[in-house]
Amino acid sequence: MSNIITTFQEKNIIAGTFPVVVDSLEVKTNVLAGDIIGISATKTFGKLDDATYTEVFGIAYDDALATTPCTVILTGEIAGTFVNMPESKELETKNSLRKISLFIK
């Protein structure tokens, strides 16, 4: 865990009462708020893709550039309008998010 202090802006993305947990993680790719964060086989984090960051890990709360810290939502009920869901794998991605206690409403 890092010692980075983050501040939050009200984004109206919380869609229920399930506890929301966030952490600051260094991402290796550019990400936008709402992007699904994946983890690679070498335990680095970046925008979910089919090649490197293939395992769902969380949702980016803010925009971040590669090799910089990003606030990542790890659990909670999140508004579907906030999440940048991959169109071709929407159902599969939602199921993967549910397994790590991220519920898209």
Steps between C-alpha positions, in 0.01 A plus 500: 500500500629848416497813712324705234213710627216529255210740489160415365258697287130422520424308181170334599628158400405307815181305429433317827608427854769236438827624655725691262873433530761688296877485472766695316682281247764581242362428153724415205254629236300819462152458650184709512258524790267199471745275315527142624843440654662165431801326647767324296681173560793705633271676753492842332182702447356661186184541296329161449585351162526163327881484496672619818253617769256214470379441858243748638628686807292818548363820343697823452351785704707770325693548179867401530803494275724196464741444792303730731274421797132446429220478754333164435162388633539146633149430638156661490178549308589730210272682253516337157516841332842559661662175387664476155388144431656317203208457259594159364550349848249689715335198664832318555655815652202563730525142625874540564435824690235329715753237606714774655203678663451775243133517404393705197152645537 
